[in-house]
Coordinates of C-alpha atoms in Angstrom, one line a residue:
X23 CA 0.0 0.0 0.0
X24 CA 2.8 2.4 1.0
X25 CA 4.5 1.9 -2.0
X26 CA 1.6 1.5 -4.2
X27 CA 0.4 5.9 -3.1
X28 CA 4.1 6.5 -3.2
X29 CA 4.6 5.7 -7.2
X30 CA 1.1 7.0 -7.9
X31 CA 1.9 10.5 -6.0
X32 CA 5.1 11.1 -7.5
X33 CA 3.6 10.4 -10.9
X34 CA 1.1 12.3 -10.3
X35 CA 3.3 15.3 -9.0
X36 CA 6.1 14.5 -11.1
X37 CA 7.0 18.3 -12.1
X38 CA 7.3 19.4 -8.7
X39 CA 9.1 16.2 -8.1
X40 CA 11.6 16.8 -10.5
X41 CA 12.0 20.4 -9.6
X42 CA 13.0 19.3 -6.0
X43 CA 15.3 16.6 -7.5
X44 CA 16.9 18.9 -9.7
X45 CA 17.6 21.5 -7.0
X46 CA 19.3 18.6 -4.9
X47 CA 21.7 17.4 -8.2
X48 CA 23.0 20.5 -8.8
X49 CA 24.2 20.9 -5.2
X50 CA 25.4 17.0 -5.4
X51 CA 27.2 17.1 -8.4
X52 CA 29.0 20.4 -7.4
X53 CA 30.1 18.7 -4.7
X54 CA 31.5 16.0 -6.7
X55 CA 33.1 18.2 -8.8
X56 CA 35.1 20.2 -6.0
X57 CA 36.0 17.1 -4.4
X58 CA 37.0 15.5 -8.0
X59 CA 39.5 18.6 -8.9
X60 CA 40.7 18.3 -5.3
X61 CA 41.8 14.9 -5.2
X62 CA 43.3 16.2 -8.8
X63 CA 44.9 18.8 -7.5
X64 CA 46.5 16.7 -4.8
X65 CA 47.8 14.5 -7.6
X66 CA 49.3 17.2 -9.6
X67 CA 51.2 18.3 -6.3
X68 CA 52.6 15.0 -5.3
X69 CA 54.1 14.5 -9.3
X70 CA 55.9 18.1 -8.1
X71 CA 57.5 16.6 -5.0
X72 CA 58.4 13.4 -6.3
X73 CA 60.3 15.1 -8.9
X74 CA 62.4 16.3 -5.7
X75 CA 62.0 13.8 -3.4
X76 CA 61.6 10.4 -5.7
X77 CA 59.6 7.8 -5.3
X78 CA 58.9 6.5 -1.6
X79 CA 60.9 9.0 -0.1
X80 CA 58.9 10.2 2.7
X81 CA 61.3 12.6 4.3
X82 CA 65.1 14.3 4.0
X83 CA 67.7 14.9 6.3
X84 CA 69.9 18.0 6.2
X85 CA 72.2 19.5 7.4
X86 CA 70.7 22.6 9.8
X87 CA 73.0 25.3 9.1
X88 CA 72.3 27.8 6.4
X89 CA 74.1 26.9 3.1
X90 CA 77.0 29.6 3.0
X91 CA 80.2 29.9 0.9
X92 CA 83.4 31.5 2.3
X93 CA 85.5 33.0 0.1
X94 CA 87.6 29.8 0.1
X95 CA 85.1 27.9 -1.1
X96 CA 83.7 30.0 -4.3
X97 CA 85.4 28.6 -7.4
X98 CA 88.9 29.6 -8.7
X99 CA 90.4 28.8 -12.3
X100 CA 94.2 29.3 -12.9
X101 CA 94.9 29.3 -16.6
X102 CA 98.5 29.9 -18.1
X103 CA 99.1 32.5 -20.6
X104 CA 101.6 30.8 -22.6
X105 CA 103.9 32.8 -25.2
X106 CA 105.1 30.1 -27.6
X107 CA 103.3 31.2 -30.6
X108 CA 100.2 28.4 -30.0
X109 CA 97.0 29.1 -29.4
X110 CA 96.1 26.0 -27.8
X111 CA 92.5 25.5 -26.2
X112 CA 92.5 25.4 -21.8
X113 CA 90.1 24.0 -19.9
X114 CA 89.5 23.5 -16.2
X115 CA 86.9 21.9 -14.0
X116 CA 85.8 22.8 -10.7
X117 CA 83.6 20.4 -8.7
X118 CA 81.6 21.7 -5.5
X119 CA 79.3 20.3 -3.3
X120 CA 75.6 22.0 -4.0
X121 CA 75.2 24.2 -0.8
X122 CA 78.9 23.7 0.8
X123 CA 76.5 21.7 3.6
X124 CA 77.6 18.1 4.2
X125 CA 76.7 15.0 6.7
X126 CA 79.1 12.2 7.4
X127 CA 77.7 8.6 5.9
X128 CA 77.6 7.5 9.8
X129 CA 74.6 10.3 9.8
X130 CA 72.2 8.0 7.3
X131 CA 72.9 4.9 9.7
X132 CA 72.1 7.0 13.1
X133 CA 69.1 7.8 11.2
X134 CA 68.1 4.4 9.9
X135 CA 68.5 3.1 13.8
X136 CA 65.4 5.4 14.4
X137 CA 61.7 3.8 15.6
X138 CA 59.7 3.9 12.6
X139 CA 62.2 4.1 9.8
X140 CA 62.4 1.5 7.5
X141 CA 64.9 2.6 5.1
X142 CA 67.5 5.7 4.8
X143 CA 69.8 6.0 2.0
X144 CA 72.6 8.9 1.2
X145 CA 73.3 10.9 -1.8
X146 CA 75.7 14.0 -2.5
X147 CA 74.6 16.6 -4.8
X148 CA 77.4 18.5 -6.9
X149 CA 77.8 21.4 -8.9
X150 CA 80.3 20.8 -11.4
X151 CA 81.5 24.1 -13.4
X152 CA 83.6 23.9 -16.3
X153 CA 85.6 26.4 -17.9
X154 CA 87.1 26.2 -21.5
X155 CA 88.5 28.1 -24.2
X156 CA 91.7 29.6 -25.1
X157 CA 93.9 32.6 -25.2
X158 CA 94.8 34.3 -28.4
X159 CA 97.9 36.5 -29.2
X160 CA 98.2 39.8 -30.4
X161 CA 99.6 41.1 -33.9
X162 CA 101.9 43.9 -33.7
X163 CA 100.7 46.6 -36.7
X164 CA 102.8 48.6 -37.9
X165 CA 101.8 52.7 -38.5
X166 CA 102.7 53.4 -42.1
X167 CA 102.4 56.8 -41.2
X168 CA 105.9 56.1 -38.7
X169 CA 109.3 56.2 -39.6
X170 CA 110.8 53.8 -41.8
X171 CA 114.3 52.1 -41.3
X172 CA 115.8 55.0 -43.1
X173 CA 114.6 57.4 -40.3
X174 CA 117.2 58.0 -37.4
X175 CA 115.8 58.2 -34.2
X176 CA 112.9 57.2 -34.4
X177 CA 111.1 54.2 -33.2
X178 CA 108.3 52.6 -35.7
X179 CA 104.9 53.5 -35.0
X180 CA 102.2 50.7 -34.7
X181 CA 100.1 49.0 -32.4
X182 CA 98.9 45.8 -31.4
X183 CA 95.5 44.5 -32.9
X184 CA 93.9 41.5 -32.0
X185 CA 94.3 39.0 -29.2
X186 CA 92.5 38.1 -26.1
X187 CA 90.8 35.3 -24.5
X188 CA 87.3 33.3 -25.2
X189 CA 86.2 31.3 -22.7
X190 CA 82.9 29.0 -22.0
X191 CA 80.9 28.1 -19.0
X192 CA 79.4 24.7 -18.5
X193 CA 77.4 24.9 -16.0
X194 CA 75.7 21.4 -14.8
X195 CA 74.5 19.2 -12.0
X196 CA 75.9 15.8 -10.6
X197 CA 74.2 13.2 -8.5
X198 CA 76.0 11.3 -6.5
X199 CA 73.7 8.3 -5.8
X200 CA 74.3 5.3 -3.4
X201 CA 73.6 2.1 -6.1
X202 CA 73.4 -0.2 -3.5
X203 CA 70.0 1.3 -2.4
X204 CA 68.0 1.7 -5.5
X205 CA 64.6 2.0 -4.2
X206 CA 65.7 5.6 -2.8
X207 CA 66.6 8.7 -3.9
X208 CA 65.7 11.0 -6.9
X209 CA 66.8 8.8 -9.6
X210 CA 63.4 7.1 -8.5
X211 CA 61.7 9.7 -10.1
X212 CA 62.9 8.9 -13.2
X213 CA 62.2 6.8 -15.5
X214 CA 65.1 4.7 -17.7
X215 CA 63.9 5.2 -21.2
X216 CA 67.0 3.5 -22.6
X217 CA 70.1 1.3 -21.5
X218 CA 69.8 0.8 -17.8
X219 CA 70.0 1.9 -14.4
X220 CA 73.1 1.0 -11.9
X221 CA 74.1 -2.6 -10.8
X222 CA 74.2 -2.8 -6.7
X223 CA 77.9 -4.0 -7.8
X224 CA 78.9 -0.7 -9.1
X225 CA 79.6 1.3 -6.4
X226 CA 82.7 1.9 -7.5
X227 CA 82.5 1.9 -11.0
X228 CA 83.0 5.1 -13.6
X229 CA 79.5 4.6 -14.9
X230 CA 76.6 7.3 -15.0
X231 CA 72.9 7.6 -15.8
X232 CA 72.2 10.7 -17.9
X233 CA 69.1 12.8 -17.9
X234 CA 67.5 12.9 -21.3
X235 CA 66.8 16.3 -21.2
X236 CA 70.9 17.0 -20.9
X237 CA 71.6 14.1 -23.2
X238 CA 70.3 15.6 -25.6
X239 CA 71.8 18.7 -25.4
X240 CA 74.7 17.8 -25.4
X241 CA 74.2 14.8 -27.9
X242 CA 74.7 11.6 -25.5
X243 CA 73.6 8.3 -25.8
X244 CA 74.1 5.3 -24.4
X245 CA 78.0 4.4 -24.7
X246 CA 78.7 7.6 -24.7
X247 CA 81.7 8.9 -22.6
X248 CA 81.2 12.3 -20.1
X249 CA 84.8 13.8 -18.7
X250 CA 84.2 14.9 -15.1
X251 CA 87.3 16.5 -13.5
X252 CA 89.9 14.6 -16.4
X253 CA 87.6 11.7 -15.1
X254 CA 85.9 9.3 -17.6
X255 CA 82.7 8.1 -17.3
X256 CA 80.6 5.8 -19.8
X257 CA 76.7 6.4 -20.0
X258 CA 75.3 3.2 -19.7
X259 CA 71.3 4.4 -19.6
X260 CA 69.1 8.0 -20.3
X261 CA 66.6 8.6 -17.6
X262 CA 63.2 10.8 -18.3
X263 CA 62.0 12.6 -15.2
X264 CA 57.9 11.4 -14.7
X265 CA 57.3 15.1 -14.2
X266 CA 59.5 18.5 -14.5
X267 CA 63.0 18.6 -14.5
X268 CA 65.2 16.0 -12.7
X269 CA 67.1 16.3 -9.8
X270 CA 70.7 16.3 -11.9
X271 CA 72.2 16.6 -15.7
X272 CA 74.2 13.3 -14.0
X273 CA 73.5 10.2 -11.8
X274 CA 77.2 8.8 -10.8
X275 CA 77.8 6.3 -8.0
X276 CA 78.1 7.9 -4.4
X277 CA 82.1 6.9 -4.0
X278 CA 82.9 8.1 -7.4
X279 CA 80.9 11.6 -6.1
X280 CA 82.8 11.4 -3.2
X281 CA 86.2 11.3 -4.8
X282 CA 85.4 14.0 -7.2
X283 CA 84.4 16.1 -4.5
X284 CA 87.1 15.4 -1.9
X285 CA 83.8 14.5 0.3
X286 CA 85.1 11.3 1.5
X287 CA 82.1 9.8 3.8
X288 CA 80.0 12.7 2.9
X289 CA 76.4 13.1 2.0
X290 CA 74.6 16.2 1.7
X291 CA 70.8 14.9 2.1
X292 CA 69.4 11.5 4.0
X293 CA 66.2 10.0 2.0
X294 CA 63.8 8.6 4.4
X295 CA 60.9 6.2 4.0
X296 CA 59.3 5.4 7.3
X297 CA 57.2 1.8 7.5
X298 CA 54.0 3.6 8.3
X299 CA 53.0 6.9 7.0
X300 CA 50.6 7.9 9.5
X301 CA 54.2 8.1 11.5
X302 CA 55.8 10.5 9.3
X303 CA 55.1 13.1 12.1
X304 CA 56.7 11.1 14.6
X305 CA 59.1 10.1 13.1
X306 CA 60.4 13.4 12.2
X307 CA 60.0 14.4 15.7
X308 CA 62.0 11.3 17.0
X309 CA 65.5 12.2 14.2
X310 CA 65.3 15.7 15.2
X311 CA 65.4 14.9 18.8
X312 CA 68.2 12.5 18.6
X313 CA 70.1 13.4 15.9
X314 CA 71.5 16.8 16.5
X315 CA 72.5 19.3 14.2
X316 CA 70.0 18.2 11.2
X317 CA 66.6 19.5 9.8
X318 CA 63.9 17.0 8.6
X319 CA 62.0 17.9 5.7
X320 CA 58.8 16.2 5.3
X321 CA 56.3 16.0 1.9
X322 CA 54.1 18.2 3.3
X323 CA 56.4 20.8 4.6
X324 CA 58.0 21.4 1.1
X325 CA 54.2 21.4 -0.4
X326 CA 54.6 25.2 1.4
X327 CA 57.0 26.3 -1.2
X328 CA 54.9 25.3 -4.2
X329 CA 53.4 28.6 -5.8
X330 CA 52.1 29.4 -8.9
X331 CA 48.5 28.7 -10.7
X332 CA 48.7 25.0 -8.9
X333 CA 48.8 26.5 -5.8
X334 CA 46.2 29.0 -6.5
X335 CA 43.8 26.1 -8.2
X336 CA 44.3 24.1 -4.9
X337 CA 43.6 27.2 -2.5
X338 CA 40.6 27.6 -4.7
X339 CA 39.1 23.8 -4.5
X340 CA 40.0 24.0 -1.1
X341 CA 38.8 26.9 0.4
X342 CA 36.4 29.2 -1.8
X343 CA 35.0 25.3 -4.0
X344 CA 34.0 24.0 -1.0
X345 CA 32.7 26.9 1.4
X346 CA 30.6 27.0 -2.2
X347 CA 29.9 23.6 -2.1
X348 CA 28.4 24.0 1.8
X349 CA 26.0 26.9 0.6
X350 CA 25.0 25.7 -2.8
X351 CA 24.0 22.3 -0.6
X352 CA 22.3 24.1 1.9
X353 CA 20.6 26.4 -0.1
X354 CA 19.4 22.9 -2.7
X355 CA 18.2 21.1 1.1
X356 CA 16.5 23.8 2.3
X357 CA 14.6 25.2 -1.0
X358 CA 13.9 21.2 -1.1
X359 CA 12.4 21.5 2.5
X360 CA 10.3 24.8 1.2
X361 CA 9.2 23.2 -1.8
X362 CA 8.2 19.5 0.2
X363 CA 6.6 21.8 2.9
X364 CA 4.6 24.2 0.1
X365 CA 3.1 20.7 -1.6
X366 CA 2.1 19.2 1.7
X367 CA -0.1 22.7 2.4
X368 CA -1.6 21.9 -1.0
X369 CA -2.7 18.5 0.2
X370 CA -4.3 19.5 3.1
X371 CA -7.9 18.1 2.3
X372 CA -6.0 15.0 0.8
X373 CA -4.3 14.4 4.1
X374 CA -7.3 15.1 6.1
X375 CA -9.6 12.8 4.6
X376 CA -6.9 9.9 4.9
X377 CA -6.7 10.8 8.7
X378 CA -10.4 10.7 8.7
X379 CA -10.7 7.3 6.9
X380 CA -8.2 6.4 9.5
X381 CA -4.4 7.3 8.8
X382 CA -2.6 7.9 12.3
X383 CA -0.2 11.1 12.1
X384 CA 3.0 8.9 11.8
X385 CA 1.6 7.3 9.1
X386 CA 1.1 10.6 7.1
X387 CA 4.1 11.8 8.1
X388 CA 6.2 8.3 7.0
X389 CA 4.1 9.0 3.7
X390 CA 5.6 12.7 3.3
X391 CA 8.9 11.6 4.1
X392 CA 8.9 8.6 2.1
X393 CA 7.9 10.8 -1.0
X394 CA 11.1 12.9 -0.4
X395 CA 13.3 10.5 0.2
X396 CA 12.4 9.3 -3.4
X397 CA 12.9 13.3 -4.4
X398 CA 16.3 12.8 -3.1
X399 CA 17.3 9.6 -4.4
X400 CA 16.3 10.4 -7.6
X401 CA 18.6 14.1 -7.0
X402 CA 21.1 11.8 -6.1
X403 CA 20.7 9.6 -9.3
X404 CA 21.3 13.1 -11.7
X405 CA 23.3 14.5 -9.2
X406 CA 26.2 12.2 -10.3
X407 CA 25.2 11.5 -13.3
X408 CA 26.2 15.7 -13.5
X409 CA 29.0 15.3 -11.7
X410 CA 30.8 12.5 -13.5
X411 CA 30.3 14.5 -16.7
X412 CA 31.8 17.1 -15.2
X413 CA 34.9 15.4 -13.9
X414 CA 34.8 13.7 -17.1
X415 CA 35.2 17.2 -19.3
X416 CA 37.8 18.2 -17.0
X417 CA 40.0 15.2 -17.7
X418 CA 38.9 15.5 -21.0
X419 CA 40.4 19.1 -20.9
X420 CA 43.5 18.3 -18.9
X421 CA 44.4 22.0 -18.4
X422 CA 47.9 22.5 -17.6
X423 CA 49.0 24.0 -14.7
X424 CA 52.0 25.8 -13.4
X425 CA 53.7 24.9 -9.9
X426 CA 56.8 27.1 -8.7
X427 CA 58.8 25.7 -6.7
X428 CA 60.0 27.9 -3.7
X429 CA 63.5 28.8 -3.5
X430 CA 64.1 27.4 0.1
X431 CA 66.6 25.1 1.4
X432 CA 63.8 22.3 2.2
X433 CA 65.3 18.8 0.0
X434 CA 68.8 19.7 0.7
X435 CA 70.1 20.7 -3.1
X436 CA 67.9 18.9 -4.1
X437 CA 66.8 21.3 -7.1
X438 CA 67.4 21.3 -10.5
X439 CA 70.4 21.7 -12.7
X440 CA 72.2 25.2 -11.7
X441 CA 74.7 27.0 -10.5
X442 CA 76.2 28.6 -7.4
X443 CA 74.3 31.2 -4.6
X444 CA 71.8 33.2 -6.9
X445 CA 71.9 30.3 -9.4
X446 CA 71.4 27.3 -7.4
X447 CA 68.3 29.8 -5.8
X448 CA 66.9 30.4 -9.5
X449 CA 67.0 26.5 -10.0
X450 CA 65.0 25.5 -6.8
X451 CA 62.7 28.2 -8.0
X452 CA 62.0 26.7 -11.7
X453 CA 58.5 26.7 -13.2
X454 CA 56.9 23.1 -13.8
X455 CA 54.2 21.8 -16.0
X456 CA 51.3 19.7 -14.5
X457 CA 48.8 18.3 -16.1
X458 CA 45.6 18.7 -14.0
X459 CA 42.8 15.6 -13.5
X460 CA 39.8 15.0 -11.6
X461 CA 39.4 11.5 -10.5
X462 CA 36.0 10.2 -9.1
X463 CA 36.6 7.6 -6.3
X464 CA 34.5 5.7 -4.9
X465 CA 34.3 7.5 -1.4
X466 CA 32.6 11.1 -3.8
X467 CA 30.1 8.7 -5.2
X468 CA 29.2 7.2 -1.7
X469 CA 28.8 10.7 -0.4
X470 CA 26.9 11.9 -2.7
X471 CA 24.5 9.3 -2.1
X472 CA 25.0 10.1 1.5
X473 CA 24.4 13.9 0.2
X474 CA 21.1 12.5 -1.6
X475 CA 19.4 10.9 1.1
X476 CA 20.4 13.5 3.6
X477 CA 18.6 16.1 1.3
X478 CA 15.5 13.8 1.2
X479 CA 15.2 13.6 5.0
X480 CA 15.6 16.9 5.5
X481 CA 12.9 18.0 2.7
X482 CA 10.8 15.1 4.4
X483 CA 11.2 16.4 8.3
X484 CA 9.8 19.8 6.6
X485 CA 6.6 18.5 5.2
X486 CA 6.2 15.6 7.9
X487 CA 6.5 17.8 10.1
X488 CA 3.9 20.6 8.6
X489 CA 1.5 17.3 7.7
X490 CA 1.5 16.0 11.4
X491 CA 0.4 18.8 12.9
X492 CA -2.9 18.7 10.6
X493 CA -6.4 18.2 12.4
X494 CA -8.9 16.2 10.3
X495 CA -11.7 18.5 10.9
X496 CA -9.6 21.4 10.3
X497 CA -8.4 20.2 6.6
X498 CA -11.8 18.8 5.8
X499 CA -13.0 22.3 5.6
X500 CA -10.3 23.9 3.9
X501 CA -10.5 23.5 0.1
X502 CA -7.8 23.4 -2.4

C-alpha cells in the first residue's frame, strides 16, 4: 500500500518532483566536482614533489645550518698564458658540493637506527663548473704613417690588434647516488627510457645515468663517454623525469661523487621512508630529537613552497569550492524543505480525509517523508550523473598548470640543474608543467548518495513535520 500511493503520488506530482530533484543534483554534483579537482589537484602536487624527493621518499635529512660559501670555497680557475706562438685550447673543472653543507655517511645509519624508519639511504649533490676556451695573441701593426728604417731616431709606430681570451661556462648538475639502495633517492623519479640503471655492484664503477633532457643537449647516448674533472665516465642508460626537470644533468655512483668532491664519507641529504605513513610526524619528531645538528623535511612541509596557478587552483578547491559547495548544498536542502513543505499545504484536504478514513499522524508523516526520500534519491541519481560528466570534461580538458617551486633550502640541493648562490636559488625556483585531472573515487560517489538521502530527509522532516500537525476536521473544511 505504502509503495503502491508513493509511485502513484510522484507520478502524479512529477513536475514538482523533479523540480525538487533537480535542485538537490545540482548541489550533489557540485560537490563532486570540487572534491573531483581536489583529489586532482592533490595529484598534480605529489608529481611536483616526487620530482624532488623520488619515489617513496617520505622525508630528508639535512644539514641545519644555512648553506654559506666562504671565500675559500667560491670557485677559482688558474689558466697559463703561454707565449710560444700556440694558441692551444685550456680547460679546467671545478667540482663543488651544491650548498657547501655536508653529513658524514655515519649520519644516514644513526638515522636508519630510528623507531619507525624502514629505510634511509645517502646521496651527495654536486655542482660541477667547467671552464674552457683559449687565449689568443696579439699582432703587432705597424703605423705606415711612422718612420721607416731609413729614419734616425725614431722608433716605428704601430700598435697591437687583435688578441685576447674566449672562454665558455658549463654549468651542470651531478648526483652522487648510493647504487646499493636503489629503491631511494631521486633517480626514482625517473624513469630509464633506454640502457639501464646502476648494478648494486657498481659502487665503485665510472659509470653514470644521464638525464634525457641533458643528453640531448649535449648529444649523449648510451656508450657515450662524459669527462668529469679529467675523469671518464661511460653512460650506460638515459633517464626521463615522470614530471619536470630531474634532480641532476648526472647520476654517478656515491664513491665516485665522493672522490670527485674530496667529500670522502659525505652526503649532503638522507632520504627517508618510514614503514607507516601515518608516523611520518613522529618520526620526524624522533630524528630531530636525537640526531642533532639536522633539519627534517617532510612531503608536506616542502608542499609550502609550491606557488604558482597549482597553488592558487588548490587554495581555490579547497577553500572558496567547498565553502561554495556547503551553501549551494544548503541552499538545494533547504529550498527542497520549502518546496516539500509548500506541496504538503496543498494537500491538506487530501491528508485530512486519509486521517479521517483512518491514517494515524505517523503514518502521514512516514508517507511525506517517504515521498522525499524518493525526491532525493532520484537528486542523487542526476546528481552524479552531472558530476561524472563534469569530472569527465575536466580530464577531457586536462588543463595544464604551473607549480613554482620555492626557492628554500627544504630537499637539501635537491633542485634542479644550476649553478652557485643566486643560481642554485633560481634552479630550486623553476617553473613546472602539471597536467591537472579529476578522478572520481568511490568515497565522492558514496557521499553523494550520503548527500542525496540526507537532502530527502531533511525535505521530508519539513513536510512531515507541517503534515502531522494537521487536524482532520480542520483540513476537511479547507478547500484546495
Amino acid at each position: 500500500m505504502f509503495f503502491t500511493y508513493l509511485r502513484r503520488e510522484l507520478r502524479r506530482r512529477r513536475k514538482a518532483a523533479l523540480v525538487v530533484a533537480s535542485g538537490l543534483a545540482l548541489g550533489i554534483a557540485l560537490v563532486i566536482v570540487v572534491d573531483s579537482v581536489s583529489a586532482g589537484m592533490g595529484k598534480a602536487q605529489d608529481k611536483v614533489l616526487q620530482s624532488l624527493y623520488g619515489l617513496g621518499t617520505d622525508m630528508t635529512v639535512t644539514k641545519a645550518a644555512s648553506p654559506t660559501a666562504s671565500a675559500s670555497q667560491r670557485p677559482r680557475f688558474q689558466f697559463d698564458a703561454r707565449d710560444d706562438g700556440s694558441d692551444e685550447e685550456q680547460s679546467s673543472d671545478r667540482v663543488m658540493v651544491r650548498g657547501f653543507q655536508t653529513l658524514s655517511t655515519a649520519t644516514v645509519t644513526r638515522v636508519g637506527q630510528q623507531s619507525g624508519v624502514a629505510d634511509a639511504v645517502g646521496g651527495l649533490s654536486l655542482q660541477v663548473v667547467k671552464v674552457s676556451g683559449q687565449f689568443t695573441r696579439g699582432r703587432f701593426q705597424q703605423d705606415s704613417s711612422g718612420g721607416g728604417p731609413g729614419t734616425r731616431g725614431q722608433q716605428p709606430g704601430g700598435e697591437v690588434q687583435g688578441g685576447g681570451a674566449e672562454f665558455d661556462v658549463n654549468n651542470y648538475a651531478v648526483y652522487g647516488t648510493d647504487v646499493t639502495e636503489p629503491a631511494l633517492g631521486p633517480l626514482t623519479s625517473s624513469k630509464i627510457t633506454s640502457g639501464r640503471t646502476f648494478r648494486t655492484s657498481e659502487t665503485d664503477a665510472k659509470v653514470a645515468v644521464a638525464d634525457s633532457a641533458y643528453a640531448k643537449e649535449k648529444s649523449l647516448k648510451t656508450g657515450s663517454t662524459v669527462t668529469i674533472k679529467g675523469v671518464e665516465f661511460s653512460v650506460i642508460g638515459i633517464a626521463t623525469a615522470d614530471s619536470g626537470d630531474a634532480a641532476a644533468d648526472l647520476y654517478i655512483p656515491l664513491t665516485q661523487a665522493q672522490t670527485l668532491a674530496d667529500a670522502k664519507d659525505k652526503v649532503t641529504t638522507v632520504y627517508v621512508k618510514a614503514t607507516d605513513s601515518q608516523k611520518i610526524d613522529s618520526v620526524k619528531a624522533a630524528i630531530q630529537k636525537n640526531v642533532s645538528g639536522t633539519t627534517v623535511t617532510t612531503s608536506a612541509d616542502l608542499a609550502d613552497t609550491v606557488s604558482g596557478s597549482l597553488s592558487t587552483a588548490s587554495s581555490l578547491a579547497a577553500g572558496v569550492g567547498r565553502w561554495l559547495s556547503v551553501v549551494v548544498l544548503a541552499a538545494a536542502f533547504l529550498v527542497a524543505g520549502l518546496l516539500t513543505s509548500s506541496a504538503v499545504s496543498r494537500r491538506v484536504r487530501e491528508f485530512g480525509t486519509l486521517k479521517a478514513l483512518g491514517w494515524r499522524s505517523g503514518r502521514v508523516t512516514r508517507q511525506v517523508v517517504g515521498e522525499a526520500l524518493a525526491n532525493g534519491l532520484l537528486g542523487g541519481a542526476l546528481g552524479i550523473a552531472l558530476g561524472l560528466a563534469g569530472a569527465y570534461a575536466v580530464t577531457a580538458v586536462s588543463p595544464t598548470l604551473q607549480a613554482q617551486l620555492g626557492g628554500g633550502t627544504a630537499g637539501g640541493g635537491m633542485s634542479g640543474p644550476g649553478g652557485l648562490g643566486g643560481p642554485a636559488r633560481q634552479a630550486a625556483a623553476r617553473t613546472l608543467d602539471v597536467t591537472l585531472t579529476a578522478p572520481v573515487s568511490l568515497t565522492t560517489v558514496a557521499l553523494a548518495v550520503g548527500l542525496a538521502v540526507a537532502g530527502g530527509l531533511v525535505a521530508g522532516a519539513f513536510g512531515g513535520w507541517r503534515a502531522s500537525r494537521l487536524r482532520p476536521a480542520d483540513a476537511l473544511r479547507r478547500v484546495e
